[in-house]
């Protein structure tokens, strides 16, 4: 699944995730129902994410083409400027020849040389002068006319290129905007459905979405999302938390594919409480990863997952101030056993 880059569509930046900890009296998370939900909205969000990614690729390709065309146009303008200078020089040369002919009697003077020639050699020299003068003027006129035609053709080509470029850019922008508008509406519809199910305590089961294998062979660990901004970090302090922040937040859009950082088994899929919809995966070596504030899950409890396999869609369920993924690495499945996930992933070759 390809993602929308940060400069395309960020609906609401995630500022902080609010965790109430294990305060006395906190409600236990509700377990997911075994039956599958209506996957229409989740699938629509996934489809639009892919379409938006494709539209952005095409738009960026068009933008790069526009930059290249702009460079060519600037180069053409320099060429046109030089051509205009050459034409001005040609016209000056033609004017100079005409002035010289006027001062020397023009064609009459040359004709006089022919008539007054006293020998064949002198006659031939006079005739050659006439021919050279006419040839010089004709060549200058021909070069001027050719230059003017090239100049007119170049200006016409430049105007047509700029017009096509603007039309193409406008079409691409309109397509991209339409997809992003539809995606935004679908994202908030997905979030609304998630909020209602969490509030009702009747969370839907895993949705089945098509997934592409984007992780290269041999890679054991990956970030939980592909495109993100890091926000609240591990062990940071804020008024939104009862204690210190227990994980690392990734600011992403609603519906962003969330993936397992490594191979393992899904030990918990639940909703309710401060984490909203969450998934916990057990990995080899005794470590666990948690993915919270989701809008939907795409795996079932007890199932094994591969590195990079999509396990959910990001959202802002639970005690959250905006769309983001709250991610933890734990020594146990339970809150309070977390380690710094940035440091933990870096030790395994993943730099956030």
Tab-separated table of C-alpha atoms in Angstrom:
chain	number	residue	atom	x	y	z
A	1	UNK	CA	0.000	0.000	0.000
A	2	UNK	CA	1.479	3.320	-0.989
A	3	UNK	CA	0.989	6.364	1.195
A	4	UNK	CA	0.297	10.020	0.531
A	5	UNK	CA	3.387	12.138	1.188
A	6	UNK	CA	3.297	14.718	3.945
A	7	UNK	CA	2.993	17.698	1.551
A	8	UNK	CA	-0.147	16.215	-0.085
A	9	UNK	CA	-2.794	15.854	2.591
A	10	UNK	CA	-2.503	16.212	6.363
A	11	UNK	CA	-5.987	16.483	7.773
A	12	UNK	CA	-5.299	17.268	11.441
A	13	UNK	CA	-1.740	17.136	12.822
A	14	UNK	CA	-1.416	14.831	15.782
A	15	UNK	CA	-0.157	16.817	18.708
A	16	UNK	CA	-0.184	14.407	21.616
A	17	UNK	CA	-1.759	11.131	22.561
A	18	UNK	CA	-3.467	11.177	25.930
A	19	UNK	CA	-2.905	8.163	28.097
A	20	UNK	CA	-4.583	7.949	31.445
A	21	UNK	CA	-2.369	5.080	32.591
A	22	UNK	CA	-3.706	2.437	34.920
A	23	UNK	CA	-5.622	4.730	37.201
A	24	UNK	CA	-8.056	3.062	39.546
A	25	UNK	CA	-11.501	2.629	38.120
A	26	UNK	CA	-10.422	2.743	34.465
A	27	UNK	CA	-12.683	0.712	32.220
A	28	UNK	CA	-11.238	-2.459	30.695
A	29	UNK	CA	-10.906	-2.440	26.893
A	30	UNK	CA	-13.658	-4.214	25.015
A	31	UNK	CA	-12.691	-7.277	22.988
A	32	UNK	CA	-13.319	-7.454	19.255
A	33	UNK	CA	-16.308	-9.391	18.037
A	34	UNK	CA	-15.516	-12.493	15.996
A	35	UNK	CA	-17.808	-11.674	13.103
A	36	UNK	CA	-16.459	-9.459	10.338
A	37	UNK	CA	-17.670	-5.879	9.873
A	38	UNK	CA	-18.887	-4.018	6.829
A	39	UNK	CA	-15.559	-3.242	5.132
A	40	UNK	CA	-16.907	-0.696	2.661
A	41	UNK	CA	-15.449	2.413	4.291
A	42	UNK	CA	-12.073	0.859	5.128
A	43	UNK	CA	-11.731	-0.464	1.603
A	44	UNK	CA	-12.768	2.900	0.138
A	45	UNK	CA	-10.144	4.705	2.228
A	46	UNK	CA	-7.490	2.194	1.168
A	47	UNK	CA	-8.486	2.565	-2.493
A	48	UNK	CA	-8.445	6.352	-2.339
A	49	UNK	CA	-5.069	6.312	-0.592
A	50	UNK	CA	-3.719	4.341	-3.525
A	51	UNK	CA	-5.414	6.607	-6.087
A	52	UNK	CA	-4.130	9.702	-4.320
A	53	UNK	CA	-0.629	8.251	-4.307
A	54	UNK	CA	-0.874	7.556	-8.038
A	55	UNK	CA	-2.306	11.022	-8.725
A	56	UNK	CA	0.515	12.591	-6.762
A	57	UNK	CA	3.110	10.637	-8.728
A	58	UNK	CA	1.559	11.827	-11.993
A	59	UNK	CA	1.258	15.382	-10.683
A	60	UNK	CA	4.887	15.399	-9.542
A	61	UNK	CA	5.955	14.028	-12.926
A	62	UNK	CA	3.990	16.835	-14.573
A	63	UNK	CA	5.547	19.374	-12.233
A	64	UNK	CA	9.042	18.155	-13.101
A	65	UNK	CA	8.122	18.349	-16.783
A	66	UNK	CA	6.918	21.899	-16.170
A	67	UNK	CA	10.228	22.789	-14.559
A	68	UNK	CA	12.089	21.314	-17.521
A	69	UNK	CA	9.831	23.187	-19.944
A	70	UNK	CA	10.405	26.383	-18.000
A	71	UNK	CA	14.156	25.888	-18.317
A	72	UNK	CA	13.798	25.263	-22.050
A	73	UNK	CA	11.582	28.337	-22.384
A	74	UNK	CA	14.142	30.519	-20.642
A	75	UNK	CA	16.815	29.131	-22.963
A	76	UNK	CA	14.545	29.826	-25.929
A	77	UNK	CA	14.026	33.375	-24.765
A	78	UNK	CA	17.783	33.847	-24.742
A	79	UNK	CA	17.956	32.422	-28.259
A	80	UNK	CA	15.177	34.742	-29.417
A	81	UNK	CA	16.995	37.657	-27.888
A	82	UNK	CA	20.162	36.742	-29.794
A	83	UNK	CA	18.160	36.239	-33.016
A	84	UNK	CA	16.610	39.657	-32.664
A	85	UNK	CA	20.109	41.077	-32.268
A	86	UNK	CA	21.267	39.250	-35.399
A	87	UNK	CA	18.277	40.589	-37.350
A	88	UNK	CA	19.004	44.095	-36.207
A	89	UNK	CA	22.624	43.662	-37.360
A	90	UNK	CA	21.475	42.337	-40.748
A	91	UNK	CA	19.153	45.252	-41.257
A	92	UNK	CA	21.986	47.626	-40.386
A	93	UNK	CA	24.232	45.861	-42.928
A	94	UNK	CA	21.563	46.086	-45.619
A	95	UNK	CA	21.133	49.741	-44.826
A	96	UNK	CA	24.896	50.239	-45.027
A	97	UNK	CA	25.064	48.644	-48.490
A	98	UNK	CA	22.152	50.775	-49.648
A	99	UNK	CA	23.812	53.924	-48.311
A	100	UNK	CA	27.099	53.047	-50.030
A	101	UNK	CA	25.295	52.511	-53.306
A	102	UNK	CA	23.504	55.805	-52.878
A	103	UNK	CA	26.748	57.685	-52.198
A	104	UNK	CA	28.501	56.060	-55.181
A	105	UNK	CA	25.576	56.367	-57.541
A	106	UNK	CA	24.151	52.959	-56.831
A	107	UNK	CA	23.428	50.757	-59.846
A	108	UNK	CA	23.996	53.738	-62.175
A	109	UNK	CA	27.597	54.017	-61.060
A	110	UNK	CA	28.160	50.344	-61.602
A	111	UNK	CA	26.488	50.552	-65.008
A	112	UNK	CA	28.768	53.476	-65.839
A	113	UNK	CA	31.806	51.349	-65.022
A	114	UNK	CA	30.538	48.787	-67.501
A	115	UNK	CA	29.904	51.345	-70.243
A	116	UNK	CA	33.234	53.105	-69.751
A	117	UNK	CA	35.305	49.941	-69.691
A	118	UNK	CA	38.154	50.207	-72.273
A	119	UNK	CA	39.269	46.606	-72.169
A	120	UNK	CA	37.775	43.175	-71.652
A	121	UNK	CA	39.610	42.903	-68.314
A	122	UNK	CA	38.188	46.195	-67.074
A	123	UNK	CA	34.724	45.172	-68.291
A	124	UNK	CA	34.947	41.880	-66.394
A	125	UNK	CA	36.078	43.677	-63.226
A	126	UNK	CA	33.130	46.070	-63.467
A	127	UNK	CA	30.737	43.207	-64.130
A	128	UNK	CA	32.135	41.330	-61.110
A	129	UNK	CA	31.576	44.398	-58.930
A	130	UNK	CA	27.941	44.552	-60.034
A	131	UNK	CA	27.473	40.856	-59.350
A	132	UNK	CA	29.134	41.039	-55.937
A	133	UNK	CA	27.030	44.008	-54.869
A	134	UNK	CA	23.802	42.336	-55.924
A	135	UNK	CA	24.852	39.048	-54.275
A	136	UNK	CA	25.710	40.782	-50.995
A	137	UNK	CA	22.354	42.535	-50.845
A	138	UNK	CA	20.423	39.399	-51.818
A	139	UNK	CA	22.256	37.282	-49.250
A	140	UNK	CA	21.594	39.799	-46.516
A	141	UNK	CA	17.932	40.001	-47.438
A	142	UNK	CA	17.630	36.212	-47.556
A	143	UNK	CA	19.308	35.815	-44.156
A	144	UNK	CA	17.021	38.465	-42.704
A	145	UNK	CA	13.906	36.760	-44.065
A	146	UNK	CA	15.086	33.349	-42.771
A	147	UNK	CA	15.838	34.799	-39.362
A	148	UNK	CA	12.417	36.429	-39.200
A	149	UNK	CA	10.735	33.124	-40.111
A	150	UNK	CA	12.728	31.216	-37.485
A	151	UNK	CA	11.921	33.849	-34.909
A	152	UNK	CA	8.193	33.717	-35.680
A	153	UNK	CA	8.185	29.888	-35.583
A	154	UNK	CA	10.089	29.811	-32.282
A	155	UNK	CA	7.724	32.294	-30.679
A	156	UNK	CA	4.724	30.273	-31.904
A	157	UNK	CA	6.227	27.050	-30.526
A	158	UNK	CA	6.945	28.681	-27.186
A	159	UNK	CA	3.399	30.023	-26.859
A	160	UNK	CA	1.901	26.613	-27.752
A	161	UNK	CA	4.179	24.815	-25.291
A	162	UNK	CA	3.267	27.144	-22.440
A	163	UNK	CA	-0.443	26.783	-23.272
A	164	UNK	CA	-0.247	22.956	-23.282
A	165	UNK	CA	1.764	23.016	-20.094
A	166	UNK	CA	-0.802	25.157	-18.284
A	167	UNK	CA	-3.708	23.012	-19.494
A	168	UNK	CA	-1.968	19.808	-18.373
A	169	UNK	CA	-1.057	21.258	-15.003
A	170	UNK	CA	-4.623	22.454	-14.429
A	171	UNK	CA	-6.029	19.014	-15.310
A	172	UNK	CA	-3.618	17.233	-12.990
A	173	UNK	CA	-4.333	19.644	-10.154
A	174	UNK	CA	-8.091	19.175	-10.581
A	175	UNK	CA	-7.782	15.364	-10.546
A	176	UNK	CA	-5.535	15.440	-7.503
A	177	UNK	CA	-7.855	17.831	-5.654
A	178	UNK	CA	-10.930	15.713	-6.421
A	179	UNK	CA	-9.294	12.552	-5.077
A	180	UNK	CA	-8.048	14.304	-1.955
A	181	UNK	CA	-11.520	15.732	-1.285
A	182	UNK	CA	-13.082	12.277	-1.585
A	183	UNK	CA	-10.332	10.787	0.585
A	184	UNK	CA	-10.854	13.372	3.314
A	185	UNK	CA	-14.591	12.624	3.430
A	186	UNK	CA	-13.952	8.859	3.522
A	187	UNK	CA	-11.318	9.236	6.229
A	188	UNK	CA	-13.668	11.045	8.575
A	189	UNK	CA	-16.457	8.613	7.796
A	190	UNK	CA	-14.112	5.791	8.807
A	191	UNK	CA	-13.172	7.636	11.987
A	192	UNK	CA	-16.833	8.304	12.804
A	193	UNK	CA	-17.702	4.629	12.465
A	194	UNK	CA	-14.745	3.709	14.686
A	195	UNK	CA	-15.755	6.256	17.339
A	196	UNK	CA	-19.324	4.976	17.395
A	197	UNK	CA	-18.274	1.350	17.739
A	198	UNK	CA	-15.822	2.181	20.538
A	199	UNK	CA	-18.446	4.225	22.379
A	200	UNK	CA	-20.942	1.380	22.061
A	201	UNK	CA	-18.400	-1.173	23.267
A	202	UNK	CA	-19.158	-3.383	20.262
A	203	UNK	CA	-15.995	-3.192	18.193
A	204	UNK	CA	-16.061	-4.643	14.711
A	205	UNK	CA	-13.857	-7.528	13.637
A	206	UNK	CA	-10.886	-7.386	11.286
A	207	UNK	CA	-11.443	-5.975	7.824
A	208	UNK	CA	-9.869	-7.765	4.880
A	209	UNK	CA	-7.916	-5.476	2.574
A	210	UNK	CA	-5.642	-6.233	-0.352
A	211	UNK	CA	-2.011	-5.745	0.572
A	212	UNK	CA	1.141	-5.413	-1.466
A	213	UNK	CA	4.493	-6.785	-0.308
A	214	UNK	CA	6.548	-3.590	-0.085
A	215	UNK	CA	9.196	-4.948	2.294
A	216	UNK	CA	12.383	-6.171	0.565
A	217	UNK	CA	13.372	-9.783	1.103
A	218	UNK	CA	15.600	-10.270	4.130
A	219	UNK	CA	14.399	-7.184	6.010
A	220	UNK	CA	13.421	-8.165	9.566
A	221	UNK	CA	12.305	-4.826	11.048
A	222	UNK	CA	10.567	-1.769	9.631
A	223	UNK	CA	8.935	1.427	10.975
A	224	UNK	CA	5.240	1.004	11.861
A	225	UNK	CA	4.217	3.482	9.127
A	226	UNK	CA	5.976	4.421	5.903
A	227	UNK	CA	5.462	8.186	5.796
A	228	UNK	CA	5.145	10.223	8.978
A	229	UNK	CA	6.236	13.069	11.217
A	230	UNK	CA	7.453	12.192	14.696
A	231	UNK	CA	5.553	14.035	17.415
A	232	UNK	CA	5.497	13.179	21.150
A	233	UNK	CA	8.436	10.978	22.102
A	234	UNK	CA	9.034	8.323	24.725
A	235	UNK	CA	9.168	9.435	28.361
A	236	UNK	CA	8.184	13.009	27.511
A	237	UNK	CA	6.104	15.031	29.968
A	238	UNK	CA	2.781	16.722	29.253
A	239	UNK	CA	-0.401	17.788	30.943
A	240	UNK	CA	-2.351	15.304	28.842
A	241	UNK	CA	-0.788	12.303	30.585
A	242	UNK	CA	-1.228	11.035	34.101
A	243	UNK	CA	2.468	10.096	34.087
A	244	UNK	CA	5.147	10.218	31.406
A	245	UNK	CA	4.472	9.367	27.767
A	246	UNK	CA	4.890	5.629	27.291
A	247	UNK	CA	5.595	5.431	23.561
A	248	UNK	CA	6.432	7.260	20.357
A	249	UNK	CA	3.764	9.112	18.378
A	250	UNK	CA	3.711	9.192	14.573
A	251	UNK	CA	1.655	12.009	13.038
A	252	UNK	CA	-0.183	10.436	10.084
A	253	UNK	CA	-3.490	10.779	8.281
A	254	UNK	CA	-6.616	8.858	9.187
A	255	UNK	CA	-6.607	5.596	7.267
A	256	UNK	CA	-2.831	5.448	6.876
A	257	UNK	CA	-1.789	1.776	6.701
A	258	UNK	CA	-0.192	0.660	9.978
A	259	UNK	CA	2.135	-2.315	9.685
A	260	UNK	CA	3.788	-4.776	12.036
A	261	UNK	CA	7.386	-3.764	12.722
A	262	UNK	CA	8.454	-7.415	12.560
A	263	UNK	CA	7.219	-10.965	12.302
A	264	UNK	CA	5.176	-12.249	15.216
A	265	UNK	CA	1.771	-13.225	16.563
A	266	UNK	CA	-1.180	-10.970	17.325
A	267	UNK	CA	-1.828	-11.447	21.042
A	268	UNK	CA	-4.434	-8.736	21.513
A	269	UNK	CA	-6.964	-6.823	19.430
A	270	UNK	CA	-9.181	-4.589	21.526
A	271	UNK	CA	-10.957	-1.262	21.766
A	272	UNK	CA	-12.136	1.110	24.458
A	273	UNK	CA	-10.210	2.924	27.147
A	274	UNK	CA	-7.622	5.602	26.588
A	275	UNK	CA	-5.893	3.752	23.719
A	276	UNK	CA	-9.068	3.358	21.661
A	277	UNK	CA	-8.678	0.611	19.085
A	278	UNK	CA	-5.319	-1.118	19.556
A	279	UNK	CA	-3.305	-4.130	18.407
A	280	UNK	CA	-0.488	-5.851	20.329
A	281	UNK	CA	1.976	-8.157	18.546
A	282	UNK	CA	4.421	-10.549	20.221
A	283	UNK	CA	7.826	-10.849	18.557
A	284	UNK	CA	10.682	-13.298	18.911
A	285	UNK	CA	12.987	-12.467	21.796
A	286	UNK	CA	10.132	-11.754	24.186
A	287	UNK	CA	9.312	-8.214	23.042
A	288	UNK	CA	5.860	-6.838	22.209
A	289	UNK	CA	4.768	-3.942	19.974
A	290	UNK	CA	1.596	-1.920	20.501
A	291	UNK	CA	-0.319	0.132	17.893
A	292	UNK	CA	-3.000	2.407	19.346
A	293	UNK	CA	-5.683	4.976	18.416
A	294	UNK	CA	-6.522	3.008	15.257
A	295	UNK	CA	-9.613	3.547	13.114
A	296	UNK	CA	-9.746	-0.106	12.021
A	297	UNK	CA	-7.792	-3.363	12.309
A	298	UNK	CA	-6.949	-5.751	9.487
A	299	UNK	CA	-5.742	-8.771	11.511
A	300	UNK	CA	-7.387	-11.131	13.957
A	301	UNK	CA	-6.220	-12.062	17.405
A	302	UNK	CA	-4.065	-15.192	17.421
A	303	UNK	CA	-2.951	-14.829	13.791
A	304	UNK	CA	0.696	-14.690	12.760
A	305	UNK	CA	1.919	-11.631	10.869
A	306	UNK	CA	4.942	-11.003	8.668
A	307	UNK	CA	7.319	-8.061	8.781
A	308	UNK	CA	5.598	-5.079	7.214
A	309	UNK	CA	2.178	-6.741	7.041
A	310	UNK	CA	-0.662	-4.264	7.445
A	311	UNK	CA	-2.401	-4.742	10.767
A	312	UNK	CA	-4.658	-1.691	10.860
A	313	UNK	CA	-5.528	1.811	9.703
A	314	UNK	CA	-4.460	4.841	11.713
A	315	UNK	CA	-7.071	7.041	13.356
A	316	UNK	CA	-7.772	9.053	16.479
A	317	UNK	CA	-9.880	6.767	18.692
A	318	UNK	CA	-9.622	6.808	22.453
A	319	UNK	CA	-8.001	9.637	24.357
A	320	UNK	CA	-6.364	11.329	21.359
A	321	UNK	CA	-6.045	14.947	20.245
A	322	UNK	CA	-5.744	14.252	16.512
A	323	UNK	CA	-4.952	11.609	13.896
A	324	UNK	CA	-1.768	9.741	14.788
A	325	UNK	CA	-0.338	6.357	15.703
A	326	UNK	CA	0.746	5.740	19.280
A	327	UNK	CA	3.444	3.070	19.133
A	328	UNK	CA	5.154	1.206	21.952
A	329	UNK	CA	7.749	-1.528	22.390
A	330	UNK	CA	7.179	-3.453	25.631
A	331	UNK	CA	8.788	-6.187	27.682
A	332	UNK	CA	5.318	-7.570	28.391
A	333	UNK	CA	1.915	-7.120	26.718
A	334	UNK	CA	0.924	-4.714	29.480
A	335	UNK	CA	1.181	-0.954	29.898
A	336	UNK	CA	4.076	0.151	32.061
A	337	UNK	CA	6.699	-2.213	30.632
A	338	UNK	CA	7.662	-0.050	27.685
A	339	UNK	CA	11.177	0.773	26.465
A	340	UNK	CA	12.246	3.618	24.203
A	341	UNK	CA	10.979	2.430	20.755
A	342	UNK	CA	13.248	4.774	18.819
A	343	UNK	CA	16.336	3.378	20.534
A	344	UNK	CA	15.024	-0.196	20.293
A	345	UNK	CA	14.407	0.047	16.536
A	346	UNK	CA	17.751	1.783	15.936
A	347	UNK	CA	19.522	-1.172	17.516
A	348	UNK	CA	17.828	-3.324	14.878
A	349	UNK	CA	18.834	-1.162	11.948
A	350	UNK	CA	15.718	1.052	11.707
A	351	UNK	CA	16.289	4.796	12.043
A	352	UNK	CA	13.165	6.896	12.517
